[in-house]
Short mmCIF file of N, CA, C and O in Angstrom, two decimals:
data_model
loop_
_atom_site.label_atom_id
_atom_site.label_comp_id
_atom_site.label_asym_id
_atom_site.label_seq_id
_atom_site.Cartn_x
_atom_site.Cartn_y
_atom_site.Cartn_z
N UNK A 1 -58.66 -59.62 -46.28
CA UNK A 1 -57.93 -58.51 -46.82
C UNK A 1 -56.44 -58.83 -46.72
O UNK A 1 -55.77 -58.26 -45.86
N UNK A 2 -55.94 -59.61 -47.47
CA UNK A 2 -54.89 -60.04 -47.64
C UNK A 2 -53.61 -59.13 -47.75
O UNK A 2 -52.47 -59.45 -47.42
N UNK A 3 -54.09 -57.69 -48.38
CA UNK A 3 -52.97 -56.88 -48.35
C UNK A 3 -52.19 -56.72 -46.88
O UNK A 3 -50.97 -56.65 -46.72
N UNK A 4 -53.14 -56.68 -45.95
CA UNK A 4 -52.06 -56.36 -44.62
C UNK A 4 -50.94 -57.46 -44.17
O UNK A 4 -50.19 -57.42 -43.19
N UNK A 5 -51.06 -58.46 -45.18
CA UNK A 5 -50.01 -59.45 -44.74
C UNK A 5 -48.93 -58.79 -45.31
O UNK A 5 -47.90 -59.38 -45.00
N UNK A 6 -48.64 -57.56 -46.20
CA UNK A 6 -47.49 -57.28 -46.40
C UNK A 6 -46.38 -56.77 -45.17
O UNK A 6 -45.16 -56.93 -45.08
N UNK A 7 -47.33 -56.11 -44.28
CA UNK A 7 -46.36 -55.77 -43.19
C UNK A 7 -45.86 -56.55 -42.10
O UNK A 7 -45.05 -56.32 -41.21
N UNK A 8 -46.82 -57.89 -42.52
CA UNK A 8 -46.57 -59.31 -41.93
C UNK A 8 -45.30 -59.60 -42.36
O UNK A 8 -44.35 -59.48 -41.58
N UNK A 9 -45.14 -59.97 -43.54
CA UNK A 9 -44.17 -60.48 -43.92
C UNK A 9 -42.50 -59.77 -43.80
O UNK A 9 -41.42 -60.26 -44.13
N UNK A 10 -42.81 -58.50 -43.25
CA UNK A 10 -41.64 -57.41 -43.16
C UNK A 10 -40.99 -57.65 -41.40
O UNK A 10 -39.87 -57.64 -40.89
N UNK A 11 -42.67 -57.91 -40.80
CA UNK A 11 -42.43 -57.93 -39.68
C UNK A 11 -42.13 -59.18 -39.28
O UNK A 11 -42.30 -59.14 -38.06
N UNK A 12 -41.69 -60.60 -39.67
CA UNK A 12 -41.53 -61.63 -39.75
C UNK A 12 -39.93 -62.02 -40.07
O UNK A 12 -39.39 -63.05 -39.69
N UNK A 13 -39.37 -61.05 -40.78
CA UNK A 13 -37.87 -60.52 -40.96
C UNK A 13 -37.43 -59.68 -39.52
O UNK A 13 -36.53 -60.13 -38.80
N UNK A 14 -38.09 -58.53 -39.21
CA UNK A 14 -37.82 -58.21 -38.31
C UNK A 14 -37.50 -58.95 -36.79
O UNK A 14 -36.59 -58.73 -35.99
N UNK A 15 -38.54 -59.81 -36.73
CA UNK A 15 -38.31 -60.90 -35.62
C UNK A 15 -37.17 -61.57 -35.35
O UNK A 15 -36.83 -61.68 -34.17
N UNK A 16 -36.48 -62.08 -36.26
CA UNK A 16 -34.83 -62.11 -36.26
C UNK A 16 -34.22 -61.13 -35.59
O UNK A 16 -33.18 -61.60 -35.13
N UNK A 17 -34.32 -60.23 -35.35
CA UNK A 17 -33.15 -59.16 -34.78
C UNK A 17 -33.73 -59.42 -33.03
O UNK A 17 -33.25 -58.71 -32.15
N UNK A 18 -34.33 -60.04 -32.84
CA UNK A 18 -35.27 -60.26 -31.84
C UNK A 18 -34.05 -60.59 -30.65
O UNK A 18 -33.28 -61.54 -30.84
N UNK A 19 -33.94 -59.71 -29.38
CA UNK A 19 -32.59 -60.46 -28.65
C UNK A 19 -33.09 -61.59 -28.12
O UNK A 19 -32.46 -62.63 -28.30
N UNK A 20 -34.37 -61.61 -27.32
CA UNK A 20 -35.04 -62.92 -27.22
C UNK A 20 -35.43 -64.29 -27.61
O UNK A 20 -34.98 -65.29 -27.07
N UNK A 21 -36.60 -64.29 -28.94
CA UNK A 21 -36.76 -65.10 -29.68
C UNK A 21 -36.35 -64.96 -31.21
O UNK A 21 -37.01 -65.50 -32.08
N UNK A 22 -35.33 -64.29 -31.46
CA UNK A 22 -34.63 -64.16 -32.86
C UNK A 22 -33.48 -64.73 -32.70
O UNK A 22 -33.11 -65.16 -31.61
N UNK A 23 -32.69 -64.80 -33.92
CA UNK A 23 -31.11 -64.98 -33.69
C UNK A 23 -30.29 -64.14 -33.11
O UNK A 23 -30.27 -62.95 -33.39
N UNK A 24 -29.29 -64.88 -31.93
CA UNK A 24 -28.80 -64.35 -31.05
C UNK A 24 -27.36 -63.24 -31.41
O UNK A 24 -26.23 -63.67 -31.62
N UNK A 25 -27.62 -62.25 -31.42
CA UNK A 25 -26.52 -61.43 -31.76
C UNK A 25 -26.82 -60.67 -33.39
O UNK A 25 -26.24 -59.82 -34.06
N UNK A 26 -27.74 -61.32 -33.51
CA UNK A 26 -28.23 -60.75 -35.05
C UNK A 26 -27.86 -59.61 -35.23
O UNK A 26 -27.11 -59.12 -36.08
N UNK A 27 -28.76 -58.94 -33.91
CA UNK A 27 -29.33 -57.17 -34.16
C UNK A 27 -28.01 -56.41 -33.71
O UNK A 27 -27.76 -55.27 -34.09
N UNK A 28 -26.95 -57.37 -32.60
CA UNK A 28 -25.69 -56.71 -32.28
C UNK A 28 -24.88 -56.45 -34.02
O UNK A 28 -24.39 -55.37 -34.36
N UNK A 29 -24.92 -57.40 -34.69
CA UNK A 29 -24.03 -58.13 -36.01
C UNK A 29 -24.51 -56.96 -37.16
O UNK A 29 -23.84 -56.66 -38.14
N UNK A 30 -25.82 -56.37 -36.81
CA UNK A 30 -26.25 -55.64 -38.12
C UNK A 30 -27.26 -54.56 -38.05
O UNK A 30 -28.16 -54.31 -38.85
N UNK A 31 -26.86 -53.83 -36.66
CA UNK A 31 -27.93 -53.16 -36.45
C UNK A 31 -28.69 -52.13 -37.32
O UNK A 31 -29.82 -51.63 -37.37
N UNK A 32 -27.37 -52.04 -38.07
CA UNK A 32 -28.07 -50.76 -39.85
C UNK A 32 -29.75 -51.51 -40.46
O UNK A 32 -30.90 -51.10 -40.54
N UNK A 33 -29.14 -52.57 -40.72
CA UNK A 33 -30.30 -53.66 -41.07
C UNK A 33 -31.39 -53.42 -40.40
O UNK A 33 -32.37 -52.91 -40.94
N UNK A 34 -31.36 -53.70 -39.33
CA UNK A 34 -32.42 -54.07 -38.34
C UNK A 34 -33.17 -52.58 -38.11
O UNK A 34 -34.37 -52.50 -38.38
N UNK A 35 -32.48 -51.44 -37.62
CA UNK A 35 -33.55 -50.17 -38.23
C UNK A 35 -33.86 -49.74 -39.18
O UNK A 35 -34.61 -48.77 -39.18
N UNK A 36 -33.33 -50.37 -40.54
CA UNK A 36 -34.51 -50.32 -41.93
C UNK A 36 -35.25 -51.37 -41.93
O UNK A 36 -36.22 -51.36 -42.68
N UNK A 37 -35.07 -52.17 -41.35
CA UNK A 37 -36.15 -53.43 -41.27
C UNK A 37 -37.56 -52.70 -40.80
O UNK A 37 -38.58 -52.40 -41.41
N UNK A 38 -37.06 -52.51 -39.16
CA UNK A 38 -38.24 -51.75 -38.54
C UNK A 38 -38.54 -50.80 -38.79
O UNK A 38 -39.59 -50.59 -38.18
N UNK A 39 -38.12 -49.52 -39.67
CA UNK A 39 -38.51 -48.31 -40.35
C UNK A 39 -39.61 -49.10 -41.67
O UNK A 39 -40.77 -48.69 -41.70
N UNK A 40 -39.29 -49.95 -42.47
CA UNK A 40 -39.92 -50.31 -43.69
C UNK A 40 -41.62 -51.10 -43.00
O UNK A 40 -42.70 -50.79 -43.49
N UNK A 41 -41.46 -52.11 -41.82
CA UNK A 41 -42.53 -52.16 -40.98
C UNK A 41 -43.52 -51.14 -40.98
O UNK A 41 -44.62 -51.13 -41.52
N UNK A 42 -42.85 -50.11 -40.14
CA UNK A 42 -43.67 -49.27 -39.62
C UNK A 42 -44.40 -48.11 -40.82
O UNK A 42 -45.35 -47.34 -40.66
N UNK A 43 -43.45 -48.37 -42.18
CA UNK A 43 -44.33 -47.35 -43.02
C UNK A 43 -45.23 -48.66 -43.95
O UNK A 43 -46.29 -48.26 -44.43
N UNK A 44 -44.89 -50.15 -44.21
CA UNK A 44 -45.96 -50.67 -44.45
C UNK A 44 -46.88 -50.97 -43.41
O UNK A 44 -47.85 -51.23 -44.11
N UNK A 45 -47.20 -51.09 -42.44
CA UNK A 45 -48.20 -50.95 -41.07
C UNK A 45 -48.96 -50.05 -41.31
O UNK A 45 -50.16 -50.32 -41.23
N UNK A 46 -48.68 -49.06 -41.57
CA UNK A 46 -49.45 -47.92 -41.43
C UNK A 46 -49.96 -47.63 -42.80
O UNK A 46 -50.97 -46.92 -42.80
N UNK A 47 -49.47 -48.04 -44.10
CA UNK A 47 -49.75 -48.00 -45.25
C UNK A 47 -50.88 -48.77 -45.36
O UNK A 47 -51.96 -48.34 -45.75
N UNK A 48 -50.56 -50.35 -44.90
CA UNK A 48 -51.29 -51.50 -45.14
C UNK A 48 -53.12 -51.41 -43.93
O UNK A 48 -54.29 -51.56 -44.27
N UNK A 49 -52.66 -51.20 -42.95
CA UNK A 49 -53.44 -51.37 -42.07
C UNK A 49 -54.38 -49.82 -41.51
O UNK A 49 -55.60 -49.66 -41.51
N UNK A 50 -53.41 -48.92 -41.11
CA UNK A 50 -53.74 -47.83 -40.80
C UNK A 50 -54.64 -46.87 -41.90
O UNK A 50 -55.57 -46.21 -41.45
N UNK A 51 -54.24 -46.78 -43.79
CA UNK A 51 -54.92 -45.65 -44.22
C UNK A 51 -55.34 -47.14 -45.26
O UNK A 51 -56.28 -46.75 -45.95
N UNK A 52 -55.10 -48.33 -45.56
CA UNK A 52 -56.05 -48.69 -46.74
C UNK A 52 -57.21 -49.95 -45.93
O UNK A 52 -58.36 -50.26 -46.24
N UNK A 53 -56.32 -50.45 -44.85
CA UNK A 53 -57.66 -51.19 -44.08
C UNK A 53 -58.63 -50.82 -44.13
O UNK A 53 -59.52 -51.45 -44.71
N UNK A 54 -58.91 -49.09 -43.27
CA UNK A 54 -60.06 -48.33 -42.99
C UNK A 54 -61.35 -48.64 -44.28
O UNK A 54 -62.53 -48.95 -44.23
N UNK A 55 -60.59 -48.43 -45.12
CA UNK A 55 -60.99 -48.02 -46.78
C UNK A 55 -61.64 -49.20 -47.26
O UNK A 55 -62.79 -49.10 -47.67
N UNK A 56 -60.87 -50.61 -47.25
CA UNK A 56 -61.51 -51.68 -47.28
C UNK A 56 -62.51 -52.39 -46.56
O UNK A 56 -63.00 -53.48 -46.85
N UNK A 57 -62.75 -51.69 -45.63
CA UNK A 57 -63.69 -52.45 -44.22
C UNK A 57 -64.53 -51.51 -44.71
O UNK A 57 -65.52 -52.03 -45.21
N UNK A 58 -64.53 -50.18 -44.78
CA UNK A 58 -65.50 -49.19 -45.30
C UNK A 58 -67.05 -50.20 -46.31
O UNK A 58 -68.25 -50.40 -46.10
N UNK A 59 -65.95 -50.57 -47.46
CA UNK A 59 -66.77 -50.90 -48.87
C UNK A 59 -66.57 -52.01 -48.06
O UNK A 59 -66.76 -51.40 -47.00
N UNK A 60 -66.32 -53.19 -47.68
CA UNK A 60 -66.45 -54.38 -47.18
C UNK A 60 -68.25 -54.06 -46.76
O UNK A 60 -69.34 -54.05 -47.33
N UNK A 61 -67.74 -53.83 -45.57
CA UNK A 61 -69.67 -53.37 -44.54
C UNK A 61 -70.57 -53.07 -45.68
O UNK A 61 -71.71 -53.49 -45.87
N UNK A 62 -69.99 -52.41 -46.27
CA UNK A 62 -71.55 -51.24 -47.43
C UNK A 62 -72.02 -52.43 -47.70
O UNK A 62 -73.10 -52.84 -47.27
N UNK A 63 -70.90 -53.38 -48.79
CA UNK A 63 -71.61 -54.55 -49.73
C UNK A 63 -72.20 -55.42 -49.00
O UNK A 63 -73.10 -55.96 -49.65
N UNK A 64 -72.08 -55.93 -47.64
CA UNK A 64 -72.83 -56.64 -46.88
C UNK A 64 -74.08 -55.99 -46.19
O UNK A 64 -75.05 -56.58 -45.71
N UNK A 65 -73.97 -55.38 -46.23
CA UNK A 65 -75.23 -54.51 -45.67
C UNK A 65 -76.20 -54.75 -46.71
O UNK A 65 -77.27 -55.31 -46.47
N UNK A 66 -75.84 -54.29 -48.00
CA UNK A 66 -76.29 -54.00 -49.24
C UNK A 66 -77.15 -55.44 -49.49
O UNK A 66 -78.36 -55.56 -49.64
N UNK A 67 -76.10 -56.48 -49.49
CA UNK A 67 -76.59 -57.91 -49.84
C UNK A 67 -77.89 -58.34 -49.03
O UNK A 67 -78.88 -58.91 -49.47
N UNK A 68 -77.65 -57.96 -47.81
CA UNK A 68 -78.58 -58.27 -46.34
C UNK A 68 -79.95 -57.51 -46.79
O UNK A 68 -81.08 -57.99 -46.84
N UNK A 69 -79.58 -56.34 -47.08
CA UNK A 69 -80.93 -55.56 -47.39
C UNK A 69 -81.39 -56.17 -48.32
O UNK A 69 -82.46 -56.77 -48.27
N UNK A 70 -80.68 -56.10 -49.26
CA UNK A 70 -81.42 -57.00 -51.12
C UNK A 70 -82.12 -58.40 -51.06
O UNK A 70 -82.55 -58.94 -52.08
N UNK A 71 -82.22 -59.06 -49.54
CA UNK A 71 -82.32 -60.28 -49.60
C UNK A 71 -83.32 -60.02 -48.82
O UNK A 71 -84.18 -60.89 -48.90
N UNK A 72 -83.62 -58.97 -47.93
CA UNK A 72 -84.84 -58.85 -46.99
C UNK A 72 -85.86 -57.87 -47.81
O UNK A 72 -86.96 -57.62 -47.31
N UNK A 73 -85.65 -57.54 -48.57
CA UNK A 73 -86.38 -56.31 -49.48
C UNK A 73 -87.29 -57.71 -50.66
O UNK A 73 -88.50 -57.65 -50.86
N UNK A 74 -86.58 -58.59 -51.13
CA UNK A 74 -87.19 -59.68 -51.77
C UNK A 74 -88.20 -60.64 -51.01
O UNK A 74 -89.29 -61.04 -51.42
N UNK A 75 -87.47 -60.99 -49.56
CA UNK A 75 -88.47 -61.39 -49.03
C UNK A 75 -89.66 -61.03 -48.30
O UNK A 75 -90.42 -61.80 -47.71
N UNK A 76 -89.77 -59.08 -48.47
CA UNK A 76 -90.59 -58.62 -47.83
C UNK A 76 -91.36 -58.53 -49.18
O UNK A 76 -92.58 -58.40 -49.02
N UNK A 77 -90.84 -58.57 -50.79
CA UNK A 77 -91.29 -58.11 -51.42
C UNK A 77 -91.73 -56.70 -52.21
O UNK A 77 -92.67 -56.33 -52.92
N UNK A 78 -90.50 -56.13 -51.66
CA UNK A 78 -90.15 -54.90 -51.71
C UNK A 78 -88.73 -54.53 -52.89
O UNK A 78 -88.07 -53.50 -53.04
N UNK A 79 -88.67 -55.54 -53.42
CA UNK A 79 -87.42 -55.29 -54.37
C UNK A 79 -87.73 -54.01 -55.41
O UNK A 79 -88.80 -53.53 -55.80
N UNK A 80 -86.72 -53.76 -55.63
CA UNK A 80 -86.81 -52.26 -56.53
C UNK A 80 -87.24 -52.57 -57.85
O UNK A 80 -86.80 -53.63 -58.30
N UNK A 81 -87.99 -51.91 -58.59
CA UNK A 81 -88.63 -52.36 -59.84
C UNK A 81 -90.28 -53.04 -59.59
O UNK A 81 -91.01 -53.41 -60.51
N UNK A 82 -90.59 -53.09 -58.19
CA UNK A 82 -91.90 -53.35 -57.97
C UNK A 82 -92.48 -54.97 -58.67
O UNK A 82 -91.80 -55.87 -59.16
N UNK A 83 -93.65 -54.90 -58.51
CA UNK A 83 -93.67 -56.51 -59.12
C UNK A 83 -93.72 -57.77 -57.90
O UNK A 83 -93.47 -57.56 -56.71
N UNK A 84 -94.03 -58.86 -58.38
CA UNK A 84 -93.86 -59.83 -57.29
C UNK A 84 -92.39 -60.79 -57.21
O UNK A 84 -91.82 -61.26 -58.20
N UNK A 85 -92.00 -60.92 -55.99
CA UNK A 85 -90.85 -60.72 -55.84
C UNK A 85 -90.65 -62.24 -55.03
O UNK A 85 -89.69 -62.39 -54.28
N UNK A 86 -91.63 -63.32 -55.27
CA UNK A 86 -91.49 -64.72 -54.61
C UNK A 86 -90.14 -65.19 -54.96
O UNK A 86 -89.49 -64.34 -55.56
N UNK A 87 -89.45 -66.40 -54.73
CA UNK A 87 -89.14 -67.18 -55.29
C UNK A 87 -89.40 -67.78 -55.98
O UNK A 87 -90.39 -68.44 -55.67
N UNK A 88 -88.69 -68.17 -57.75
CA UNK A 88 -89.22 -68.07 -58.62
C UNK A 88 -90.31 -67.96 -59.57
O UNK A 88 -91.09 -68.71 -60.17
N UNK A 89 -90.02 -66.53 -59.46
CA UNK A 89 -91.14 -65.62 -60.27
C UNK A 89 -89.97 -64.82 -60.89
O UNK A 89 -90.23 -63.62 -60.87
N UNK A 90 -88.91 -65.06 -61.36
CA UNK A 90 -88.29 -64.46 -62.27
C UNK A 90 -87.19 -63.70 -61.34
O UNK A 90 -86.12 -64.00 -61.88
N UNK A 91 -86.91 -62.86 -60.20
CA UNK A 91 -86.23 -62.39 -59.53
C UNK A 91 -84.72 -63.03 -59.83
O UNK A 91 -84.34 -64.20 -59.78
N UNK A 92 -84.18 -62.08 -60.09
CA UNK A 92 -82.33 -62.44 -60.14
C UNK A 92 -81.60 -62.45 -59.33
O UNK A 92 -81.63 -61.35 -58.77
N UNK A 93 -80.72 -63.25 -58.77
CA UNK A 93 -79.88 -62.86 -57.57
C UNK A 93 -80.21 -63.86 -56.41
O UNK A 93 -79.44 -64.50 -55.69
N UNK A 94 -81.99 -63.80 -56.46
CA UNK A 94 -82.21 -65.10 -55.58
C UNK A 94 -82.34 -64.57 -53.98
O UNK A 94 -82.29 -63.37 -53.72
N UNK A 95 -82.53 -65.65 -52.88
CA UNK A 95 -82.59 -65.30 -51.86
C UNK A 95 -81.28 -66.11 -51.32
O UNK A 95 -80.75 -66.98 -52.00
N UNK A 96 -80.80 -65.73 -49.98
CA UNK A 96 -79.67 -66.15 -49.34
C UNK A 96 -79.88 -67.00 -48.49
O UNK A 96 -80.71 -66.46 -47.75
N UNK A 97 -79.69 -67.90 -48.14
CA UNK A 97 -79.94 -68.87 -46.74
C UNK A 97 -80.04 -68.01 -45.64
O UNK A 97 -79.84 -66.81 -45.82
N UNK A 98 -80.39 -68.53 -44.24
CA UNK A 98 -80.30 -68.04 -43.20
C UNK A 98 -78.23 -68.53 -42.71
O UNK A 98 -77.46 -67.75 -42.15
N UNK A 99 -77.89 -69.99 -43.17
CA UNK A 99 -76.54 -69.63 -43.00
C UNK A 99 -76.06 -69.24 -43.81
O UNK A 99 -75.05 -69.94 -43.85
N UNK A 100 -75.97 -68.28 -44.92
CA UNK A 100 -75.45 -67.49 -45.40
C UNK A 100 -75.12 -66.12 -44.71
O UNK A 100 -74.13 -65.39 -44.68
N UNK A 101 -76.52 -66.08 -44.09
CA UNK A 101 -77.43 -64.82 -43.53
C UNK A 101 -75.51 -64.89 -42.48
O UNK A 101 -74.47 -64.32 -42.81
N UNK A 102 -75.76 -65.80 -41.26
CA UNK A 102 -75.12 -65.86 -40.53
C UNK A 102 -73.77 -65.78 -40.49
O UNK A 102 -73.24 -65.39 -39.45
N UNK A 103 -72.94 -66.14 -41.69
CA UNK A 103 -71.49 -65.72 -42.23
C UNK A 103 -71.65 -64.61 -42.22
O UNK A 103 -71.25 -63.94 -41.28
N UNK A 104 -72.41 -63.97 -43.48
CA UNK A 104 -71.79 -62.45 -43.60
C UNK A 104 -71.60 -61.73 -42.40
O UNK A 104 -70.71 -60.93 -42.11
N UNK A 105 -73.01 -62.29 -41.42
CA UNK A 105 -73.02 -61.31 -39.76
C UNK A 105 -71.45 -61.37 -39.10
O UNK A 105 -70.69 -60.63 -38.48
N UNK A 106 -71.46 -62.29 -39.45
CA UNK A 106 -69.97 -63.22 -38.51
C UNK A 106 -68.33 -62.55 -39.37
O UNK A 106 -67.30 -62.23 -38.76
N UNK A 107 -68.50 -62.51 -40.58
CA UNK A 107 -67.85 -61.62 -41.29
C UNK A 107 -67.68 -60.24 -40.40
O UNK A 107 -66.75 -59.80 -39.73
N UNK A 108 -69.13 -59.71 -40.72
CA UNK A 108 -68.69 -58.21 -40.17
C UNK A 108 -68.48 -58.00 -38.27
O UNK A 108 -68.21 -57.00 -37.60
N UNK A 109 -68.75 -59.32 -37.93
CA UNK A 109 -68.46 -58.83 -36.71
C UNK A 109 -66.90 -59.39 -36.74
O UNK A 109 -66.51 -59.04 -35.62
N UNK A 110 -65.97 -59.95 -37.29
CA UNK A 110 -64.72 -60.53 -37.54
C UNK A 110 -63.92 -59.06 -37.88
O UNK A 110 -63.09 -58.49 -37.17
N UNK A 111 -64.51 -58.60 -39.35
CA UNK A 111 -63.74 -57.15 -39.57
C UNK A 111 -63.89 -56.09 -39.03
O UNK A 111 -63.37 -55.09 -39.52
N UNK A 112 -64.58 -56.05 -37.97
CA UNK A 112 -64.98 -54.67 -36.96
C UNK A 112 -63.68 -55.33 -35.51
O UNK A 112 -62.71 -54.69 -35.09
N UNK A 113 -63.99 -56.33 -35.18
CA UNK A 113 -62.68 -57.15 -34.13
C UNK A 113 -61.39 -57.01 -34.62
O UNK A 113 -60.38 -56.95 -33.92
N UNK A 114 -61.46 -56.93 -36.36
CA UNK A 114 -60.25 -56.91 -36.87
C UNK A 114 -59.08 -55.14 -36.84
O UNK A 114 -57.93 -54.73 -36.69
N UNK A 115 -60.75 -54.62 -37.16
CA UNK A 115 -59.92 -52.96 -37.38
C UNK A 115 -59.72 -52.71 -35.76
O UNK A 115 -58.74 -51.96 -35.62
N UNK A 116 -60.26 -53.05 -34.56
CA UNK A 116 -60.11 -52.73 -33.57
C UNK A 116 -58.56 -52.92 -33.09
O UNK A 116 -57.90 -52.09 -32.47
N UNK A 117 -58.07 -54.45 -33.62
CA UNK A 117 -57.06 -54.61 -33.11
C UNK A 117 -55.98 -53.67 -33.94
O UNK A 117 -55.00 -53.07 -33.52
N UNK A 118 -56.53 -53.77 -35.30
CA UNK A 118 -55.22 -52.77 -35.92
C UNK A 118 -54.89 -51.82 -34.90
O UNK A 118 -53.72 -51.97 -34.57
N UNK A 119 -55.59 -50.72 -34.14
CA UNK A 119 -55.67 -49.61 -33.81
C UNK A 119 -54.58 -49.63 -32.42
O UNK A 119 -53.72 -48.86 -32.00
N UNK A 120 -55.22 -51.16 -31.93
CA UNK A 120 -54.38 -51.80 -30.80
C UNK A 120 -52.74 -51.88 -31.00
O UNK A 120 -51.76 -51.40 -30.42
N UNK A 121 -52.91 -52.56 -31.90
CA UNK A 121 -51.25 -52.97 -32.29
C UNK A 121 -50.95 -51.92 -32.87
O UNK A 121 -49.77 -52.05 -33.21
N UNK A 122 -51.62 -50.22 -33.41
CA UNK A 122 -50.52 -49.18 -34.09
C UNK A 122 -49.83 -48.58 -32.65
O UNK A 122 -48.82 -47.89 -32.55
N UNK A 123 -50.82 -49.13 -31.46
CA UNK A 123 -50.28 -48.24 -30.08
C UNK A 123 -49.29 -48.51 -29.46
O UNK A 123 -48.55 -47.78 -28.80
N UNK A 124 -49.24 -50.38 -29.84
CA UNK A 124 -48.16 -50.89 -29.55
C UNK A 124 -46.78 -50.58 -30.37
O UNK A 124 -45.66 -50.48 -29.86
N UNK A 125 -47.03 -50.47 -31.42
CA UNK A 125 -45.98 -50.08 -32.62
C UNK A 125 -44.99 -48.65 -32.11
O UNK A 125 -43.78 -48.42 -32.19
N UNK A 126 -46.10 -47.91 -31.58
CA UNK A 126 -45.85 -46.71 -31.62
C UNK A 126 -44.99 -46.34 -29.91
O UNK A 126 -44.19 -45.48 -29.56
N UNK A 127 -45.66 -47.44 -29.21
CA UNK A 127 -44.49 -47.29 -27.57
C UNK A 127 -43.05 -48.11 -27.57
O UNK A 127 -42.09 -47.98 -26.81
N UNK A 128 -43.22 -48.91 -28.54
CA UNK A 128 -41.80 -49.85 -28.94
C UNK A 128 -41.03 -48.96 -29.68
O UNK A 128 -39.80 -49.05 -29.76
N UNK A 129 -41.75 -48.03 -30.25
CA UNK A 129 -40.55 -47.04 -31.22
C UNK A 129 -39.63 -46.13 -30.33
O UNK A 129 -38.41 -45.95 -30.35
N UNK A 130 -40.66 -45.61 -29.53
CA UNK A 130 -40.28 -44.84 -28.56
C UNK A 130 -39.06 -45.34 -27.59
O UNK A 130 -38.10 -44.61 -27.32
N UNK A 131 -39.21 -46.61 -27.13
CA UNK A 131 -38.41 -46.97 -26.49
C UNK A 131 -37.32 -47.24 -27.30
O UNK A 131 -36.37 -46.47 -27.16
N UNK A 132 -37.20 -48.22 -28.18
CA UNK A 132 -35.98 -47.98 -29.12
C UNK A 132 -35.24 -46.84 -29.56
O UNK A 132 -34.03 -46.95 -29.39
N UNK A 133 -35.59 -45.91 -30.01
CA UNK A 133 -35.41 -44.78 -30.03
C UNK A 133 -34.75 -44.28 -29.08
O UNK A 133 -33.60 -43.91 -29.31
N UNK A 134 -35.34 -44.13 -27.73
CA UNK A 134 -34.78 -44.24 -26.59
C UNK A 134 -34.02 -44.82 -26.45
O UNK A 134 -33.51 -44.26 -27.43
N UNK A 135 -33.22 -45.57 -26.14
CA UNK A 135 -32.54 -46.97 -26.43
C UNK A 135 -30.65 -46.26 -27.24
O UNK A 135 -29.50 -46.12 -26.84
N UNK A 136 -31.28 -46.07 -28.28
CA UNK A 136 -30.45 -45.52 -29.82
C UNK A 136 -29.76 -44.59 -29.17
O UNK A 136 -28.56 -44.42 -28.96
N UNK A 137 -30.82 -43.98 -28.88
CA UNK A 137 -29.96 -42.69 -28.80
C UNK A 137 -29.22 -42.42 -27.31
O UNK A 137 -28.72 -41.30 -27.17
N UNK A 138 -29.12 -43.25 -26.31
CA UNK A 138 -28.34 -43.86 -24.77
C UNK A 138 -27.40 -43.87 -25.30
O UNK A 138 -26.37 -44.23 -24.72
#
């Protein structure tokens, strides 16, 4: 899901203002910058990851599920439309390998690890604001 690299790439700008591992004096040199940097972050973060991730992992799972079932329903012989359902005997779509089988599993256990961490890093997002904020307004 390639879209969440957009807030990658925002947050990759932001890292520069970094007093640590960014350029030194950056964030002193331009601090206007540097809180629209991290304001534009935090509304693609939450754009990208927070309300359209969900959405994509949603239909992600269904269609794998979907595929998994369609491939065990053929080999039980249970495909919809009734009929015999071997390998070739006409069936479309075919059957999936067992490592096929094993990607998609590995898939969805990748995008379930994946939305977890989103949730991780919005908490982090969200105590760094605070402190900055904090910070700002000293």
């Amino acid at each position: 899901m390639g879209i969440s690299e957009i807030s990658t790439c925002i947050l990759c700008l932001l890292a520069n203002f970094d007093e640590e591992f960014g350029v030194r004096g950056l964030d002193r040199a331009f601090p206007i910058t540097r809180i629209v940097i991290a304001a534009a972050f935090i509304v693609a973060f939450c754009i990208c990851r927070i309300i359209l991730w969900p959405i994509f992992t949603f239909h992600f799972v269904a269609d794998v599920r979907l595929t998994l079932k369609q491939n065990d329903d053929v080999v039980a012989g249970t495909a919809a439309g009734g009929g015999t359902t071997a390998a070739g005997t006409g069936v479309t779509g075919g059957l999936i390998s067992n490592a096929e089988k094993n990607t998609l599993r590995m898939m969805l256990v990748s995008v379930c690890g994946l939305s977890l961490l989103q949730m991780l890093w919005l908490g982090e997002i969200v105590m760094t604001a605070k402190k900055e904020i904090t910070d700002l307004l000293s």
